[in-house]
PDB file of C-alpha atoms in Angstrom:
ATOM      1  CA  UNK A   1     -65.522  34.017  48.837  1.00  0.00           C
ATOM      2  CA  UNK A   2     -65.401  31.231  51.317  1.00  0.00           C
ATOM      3  CA  UNK A   3     -65.073  27.561  51.171  1.00  0.00           C
ATOM      4  CA  UNK A   4     -68.517  26.200  52.347  1.00  0.00           C
ATOM      5  CA  UNK A   5     -67.743  22.424  52.199  1.00  0.00           C
ATOM      6  CA  UNK A   6     -64.625  20.311  52.034  1.00  0.00           C
ATOM      7  CA  UNK A   7     -64.281  16.606  52.216  1.00  0.00           C
ATOM      8  CA  UNK A   8     -61.402  14.207  51.447  1.00  0.00           C
ATOM      9  CA  UNK A   9     -62.031  10.726  50.019  1.00  0.00           C
ATOM     10  CA  UNK A  10     -59.157   8.301  49.666  1.00  0.00           C
ATOM     11  CA  UNK A  11     -59.028   5.027  47.638  1.00  0.00           C
ATOM     12  CA  UNK A  12     -59.421   2.005  49.958  1.00  0.00           C
ATOM     13  CA  UNK A  13     -55.788   1.080  49.549  1.00  0.00           C
ATOM     14  CA  UNK A  14     -54.714   4.705  50.737  1.00  0.00           C
ATOM     15  CA  UNK A  15     -57.288   5.127  53.411  1.00  0.00           C
ATOM     16  CA  UNK A  16     -55.862   2.087  55.302  1.00  0.00           C
ATOM     17  CA  UNK A  17     -52.244   3.214  55.052  1.00  0.00           C
ATOM     18  CA  UNK A  18     -50.286   4.194  58.059  1.00  0.00           C
ATOM     19  CA  UNK A  19     -48.636   7.294  56.367  1.00  0.00           C
ATOM     20  CA  UNK A  20     -51.228   9.741  54.899  1.00  0.00           C
ATOM     21  CA  UNK A  21     -50.345  11.283  51.599  1.00  0.00           C
ATOM     22  CA  UNK A  22     -50.196  14.757  53.097  1.00  0.00           C
ATOM     23  CA  UNK A  23     -48.726  15.445  56.351  1.00  0.00           C
ATOM     24  CA  UNK A  24     -50.492  18.828  56.638  1.00  0.00           C
ATOM     25  CA  UNK A  25     -53.298  17.506  58.815  1.00  0.00           C
ATOM     26  CA  UNK A  26     -50.890  15.884  61.280  1.00  0.00           C
ATOM     27  CA  UNK A  27     -50.230  17.508  64.632  1.00  0.00           C
ATOM     28  CA  UNK A  28     -46.933  19.312  65.075  1.00  0.00           C
ATOM     29  CA  UNK A  29     -44.979  20.718  67.976  1.00  0.00           C
ATOM     30  CA  UNK A  30     -44.570  24.537  68.244  1.00  0.00           C
ATOM     31  CA  UNK A  31     -41.523  26.395  69.463  1.00  0.00           C
ATOM     32  CA  UNK A  32     -42.879  26.308  73.055  1.00  0.00           C
ATOM     33  CA  UNK A  33     -42.948  22.457  72.944  1.00  0.00           C
ATOM     34  CA  UNK A  34     -46.873  22.479  72.787  1.00  0.00           C
ATOM     35  CA  UNK A  35     -48.756  20.192  70.433  1.00  0.00           C
ATOM     36  CA  UNK A  36     -51.077  21.985  68.022  1.00  0.00           C
ATOM     37  CA  UNK A  37     -53.544  20.443  65.601  1.00  0.00           C
ATOM     38  CA  UNK A  38     -52.814  21.895  62.142  1.00  0.00           C
ATOM     39  CA  UNK A  39     -55.872  20.397  60.477  1.00  0.00           C
ATOM     40  CA  UNK A  40     -58.086  23.472  60.814  1.00  0.00           C
ATOM     41  CA  UNK A  41     -55.378  25.853  59.949  1.00  0.00           C
ATOM     42  CA  UNK A  42     -54.167  23.736  57.038  1.00  0.00           C
ATOM     43  CA  UNK A  43     -57.741  23.232  55.722  1.00  0.00           C
ATOM     44  CA  UNK A  44     -58.239  26.983  55.730  1.00  0.00           C
ATOM     45  CA  UNK A  45     -54.947  27.656  54.036  1.00  0.00           C
ATOM     46  CA  UNK A  46     -55.523  24.878  51.523  1.00  0.00           C
ATOM     47  CA  UNK A  47     -58.967  26.281  50.577  1.00  0.00           C
ATOM     48  CA  UNK A  48     -57.435  29.801  50.176  1.00  0.00           C
ATOM     49  CA  UNK A  49     -54.693  28.426  48.036  1.00  0.00           C
ATOM     50  CA  UNK A  50     -56.988  26.552  45.751  1.00  0.00           C
ATOM     51  CA  UNK A  51     -59.394  29.503  45.517  1.00  0.00           C
ATOM     52  CA  UNK A  52     -56.451  31.931  44.564  1.00  0.00           C
ATOM     53  CA  UNK A  53     -55.222  29.444  41.990  1.00  0.00           C
ATOM     54  CA  UNK A  54     -58.723  28.956  40.391  1.00  0.00           C
ATOM     55  CA  UNK A  55     -59.522  32.592  40.535  1.00  0.00           C
ATOM     56  CA  UNK A  56     -56.281  33.475  38.738  1.00  0.00           C
ATOM     57  CA  UNK A  57     -56.397  30.757  36.151  1.00  0.00           C
ATOM     58  CA  UNK A  58     -60.066  31.387  35.396  1.00  0.00           C
ATOM     59  CA  UNK A  59     -59.302  35.151  34.760  1.00  0.00           C
ATOM     60  CA  UNK A  60     -56.405  34.284  32.613  1.00  0.00           C
ATOM     61  CA  UNK A  61     -58.474  31.910  30.538  1.00  0.00           C
ATOM     62  CA  UNK A  62     -61.298  34.494  30.239  1.00  0.00           C
ATOM     63  CA  UNK A  63     -58.922  37.201  29.038  1.00  0.00           C
ATOM     64  CA  UNK A  64     -57.339  34.830  26.464  1.00  0.00           C
ATOM     65  CA  UNK A  65     -60.326  32.854  25.428  1.00  0.00           C
ATOM     66  CA  UNK A  66     -63.459  34.838  25.980  1.00  0.00           C
ATOM     67  CA  UNK A  67     -66.344  34.408  28.519  1.00  0.00           C
ATOM     68  CA  UNK A  68     -67.269  30.870  27.767  1.00  0.00           C
ATOM     69  CA  UNK A  69     -66.450  27.933  30.048  1.00  0.00           C
ATOM     70  CA  UNK A  70     -62.973  27.391  28.851  1.00  0.00           C
ATOM     71  CA  UNK A  71     -61.398  26.586  32.261  1.00  0.00           C
ATOM     72  CA  UNK A  72     -62.355  23.076  33.126  1.00  0.00           C
ATOM     73  CA  UNK A  73     -59.202  21.636  34.840  1.00  0.00           C
ATOM     74  CA  UNK A  74     -55.595  21.858  35.259  1.00  0.00           C
ATOM     75  CA  UNK A  75     -52.990  19.109  35.978  1.00  0.00           C
ATOM     76  CA  UNK A  76     -49.776  19.106  38.123  1.00  0.00           C
ATOM     77  CA  UNK A  77     -47.468  16.206  38.812  1.00  0.00           C
ATOM     78  CA  UNK A  78     -49.466  15.429  42.050  1.00  0.00           C
ATOM     79  CA  UNK A  79     -53.031  16.007  41.221  1.00  0.00           C
ATOM     80  CA  UNK A  80     -55.665  17.163  38.713  1.00  0.00           C
ATOM     81  CA  UNK A  81     -57.989  20.085  39.669  1.00  0.00           C
ATOM     82  CA  UNK A  82     -61.471  19.983  38.134  1.00  0.00           C
ATOM     83  CA  UNK A  83     -63.624  23.110  38.126  1.00  0.00           C
ATOM     84  CA  UNK A  84     -67.308  23.921  37.572  1.00  0.00           C
ATOM     85  CA  UNK A  85     -68.968  27.230  38.027  1.00  0.00           C
ATOM     86  CA  UNK A  86     -72.733  27.398  38.362  1.00  0.00           C
ATOM     87  CA  UNK A  87     -74.927  30.101  36.758  1.00  0.00           C
ATOM     88  CA  UNK A  88     -75.163  31.560  40.246  1.00  0.00           C
ATOM     89  CA  UNK A  89     -71.373  31.809  40.575  1.00  0.00           C
ATOM     90  CA  UNK A  90     -70.977  28.929  43.032  1.00  0.00           C
ATOM     91  CA  UNK A  91     -67.804  27.203  42.322  1.00  0.00           C
ATOM     92  CA  UNK A  92     -67.203  23.506  42.661  1.00  0.00           C
ATOM     93  CA  UNK A  93     -63.588  22.209  42.723  1.00  0.00           C
ATOM     94  CA  UNK A  94     -62.545  18.516  42.884  1.00  0.00           C
ATOM     95  CA  UNK A  95     -59.038  17.340  43.237  1.00  0.00           C
ATOM     96  CA  UNK A  96     -58.256  13.887  41.807  1.00  0.00           C
ATOM     97  CA  UNK A  97     -55.304  11.835  40.756  1.00  0.00           C
ATOM     98  CA  UNK A  98     -53.553  12.855  37.555  1.00  0.00           C
ATOM     99  CA  UNK A  99     -55.018   9.995  35.505  1.00  0.00           C
ATOM    100  CA  UNK A 100     -58.627  10.898  36.002  1.00  0.00           C
ATOM    101  CA  UNK A 101     -60.684  12.043  33.107  1.00  0.00           C
ATOM    102  CA  UNK A 102     -62.888  15.061  32.984  1.00  0.00           C
ATOM    103  CA  UNK A 103     -65.097  15.486  36.141  1.00  0.00           C
ATOM    104  CA  UNK A 104     -67.210  18.335  34.646  1.00  0.00           C
ATOM    105  CA  UNK A 105     -70.374  16.217  34.399  1.00  0.00           C
ATOM    106  CA  UNK A 106     -69.818  14.737  37.834  1.00  0.00           C
ATOM    107  CA  UNK A 107     -69.458  18.222  39.275  1.00  0.00           C
ATOM    108  CA  UNK A 108     -72.703  19.313  37.516  1.00  0.00           C
ATOM    109  CA  UNK A 109     -74.512  16.308  38.921  1.00  0.00           C
ATOM    110  CA  UNK A 110     -73.226  17.022  42.355  1.00  0.00           C
ATOM    111  CA  UNK A 111     -74.558  20.569  42.039  1.00  0.00           C
ATOM    112  CA  UNK A 112     -77.905  19.554  40.667  1.00  0.00           C
ATOM    113  CA  UNK A 113     -78.594  16.300  42.581  1.00  0.00           C
ATOM    114  CA  UNK A 114     -76.889  16.981  45.894  1.00  0.00           C
ATOM    115  CA  UNK A 115     -76.412  20.731  46.451  1.00  0.00           C
ATOM    116  CA  UNK A 116     -79.602  22.070  44.940  1.00  0.00           C
ATOM    117  CA  UNK A 117     -81.731  19.168  46.145  1.00  0.00           C
ATOM    118  CA  UNK A 118     -80.558  19.233  49.754  1.00  0.00           C
ATOM    119  CA  UNK A 119     -79.137  22.669  50.471  1.00  0.00           C
ATOM    120  CA  UNK A 120     -80.837  25.112  48.152  1.00  0.00           C
ATOM    121  CA  UNK A 121     -84.329  23.576  48.426  1.00  0.00           C
ATOM    122  CA  UNK A 122     -84.008  23.176  52.201  1.00  0.00           C
ATOM    123  CA  UNK A 123     -85.808  26.043  53.899  1.00  0.00           C
ATOM    124  CA  UNK A 124     -83.855  25.535  57.135  1.00  0.00           C
ATOM    125  CA  UNK A 125     -80.453  25.810  55.299  1.00  0.00           C
ATOM    126  CA  UNK A 126     -78.900  29.363  55.309  1.00  0.00           C
ATOM    127  CA  UNK A 127     -78.673  31.166  52.107  1.00  0.00           C
ATOM    128  CA  UNK A 128     -75.289  32.763  53.038  1.00  0.00           C
ATOM    129  CA  UNK A 129     -72.529  30.948  55.011  1.00  0.00           C
ATOM    130  CA  UNK A 130     -70.888  33.804  56.910  1.00  0.00           C
ATOM    131  CA  UNK A 131     -67.860  33.462  59.145  1.00  0.00           C
ATOM    132  CA  UNK A 132     -66.523  30.285  57.538  1.00  0.00           C
ATOM    133  CA  UNK A 133     -69.692  28.212  58.408  1.00  0.00           C
ATOM    134  CA  UNK A 134     -70.249  25.888  55.647  1.00  0.00           C
ATOM    135  CA  UNK A 135     -72.922  23.504  54.596  1.00  0.00           C
ATOM    136  CA  UNK A 136     -74.050  21.348  57.546  1.00  0.00           C
ATOM    137  CA  UNK A 137     -76.670  19.144  56.141  1.00  0.00           C
ATOM    138  CA  UNK A 138     -76.873  15.346  56.725  1.00  0.00           C
ATOM    139  CA  UNK A 139     -78.891  14.662  53.573  1.00  0.00           C
ATOM    140  CA  UNK A 140     -76.419  16.584  51.411  1.00  0.00           C
ATOM    141  CA  UNK A 141     -73.438  14.819  52.962  1.00  0.00           C
ATOM    142  CA  UNK A 142     -75.056  11.345  52.630  1.00  0.00           C
ATOM    143  CA  UNK A 143     -76.060  12.039  48.985  1.00  0.00           C
ATOM    144  CA  UNK A 144     -72.675  13.345  48.166  1.00  0.00           C
ATOM    145  CA  UNK A 145     -71.003  10.363  49.914  1.00  0.00           C
ATOM    146  CA  UNK A 146     -73.300   7.948  47.859  1.00  0.00           C
ATOM    147  CA  UNK A 147     -72.509   9.789  44.594  1.00  0.00           C
ATOM    148  CA  UNK A 148     -68.656   9.870  45.122  1.00  0.00           C
ATOM    149  CA  UNK A 149     -68.345   6.361  46.585  1.00  0.00           C
ATOM    150  CA  UNK A 150     -70.846   4.525  44.583  1.00  0.00           C
ATOM    151  CA  UNK A 151     -71.500   6.602  41.473  1.00  0.00           C
ATOM    152  CA  UNK A 152     -73.336   3.953  39.506  1.00  0.00           C
ATOM    153  CA  UNK A 153     -76.027   3.181  42.073  1.00  0.00           C
TER     154      UNK A 153
END
């Protein structure tokens, strides 16, 4: 499994702050004194960590509770992870603040109104995303941006 799309949205008050909430995308100096950008490495590691966590929790929930869609989200002291799996086994994950309510309907709408509409129905979009190449579709990105930033419009 591979992460085919990742995007970070911050509330207006956080997006303008000087100190980002996670230092993982900041450059760091390696032992040779050279500067390396950690954003690509960190994004890949974050995606793997999220996938591993979701995979493990989903399997535990299925073993304890059956095959229905029992695993919807989990919460830590720092974030809440929301999960939606499509009938075709595409997994949508959204991390929010801990006070957010269920995002299941929002994730379903993202799948139906953004992903299916602009990626699946697009004859130029690849069916598979090998080698870590993800969704690169301007209409999908614009639709997703509109949905997340202005959900009532």
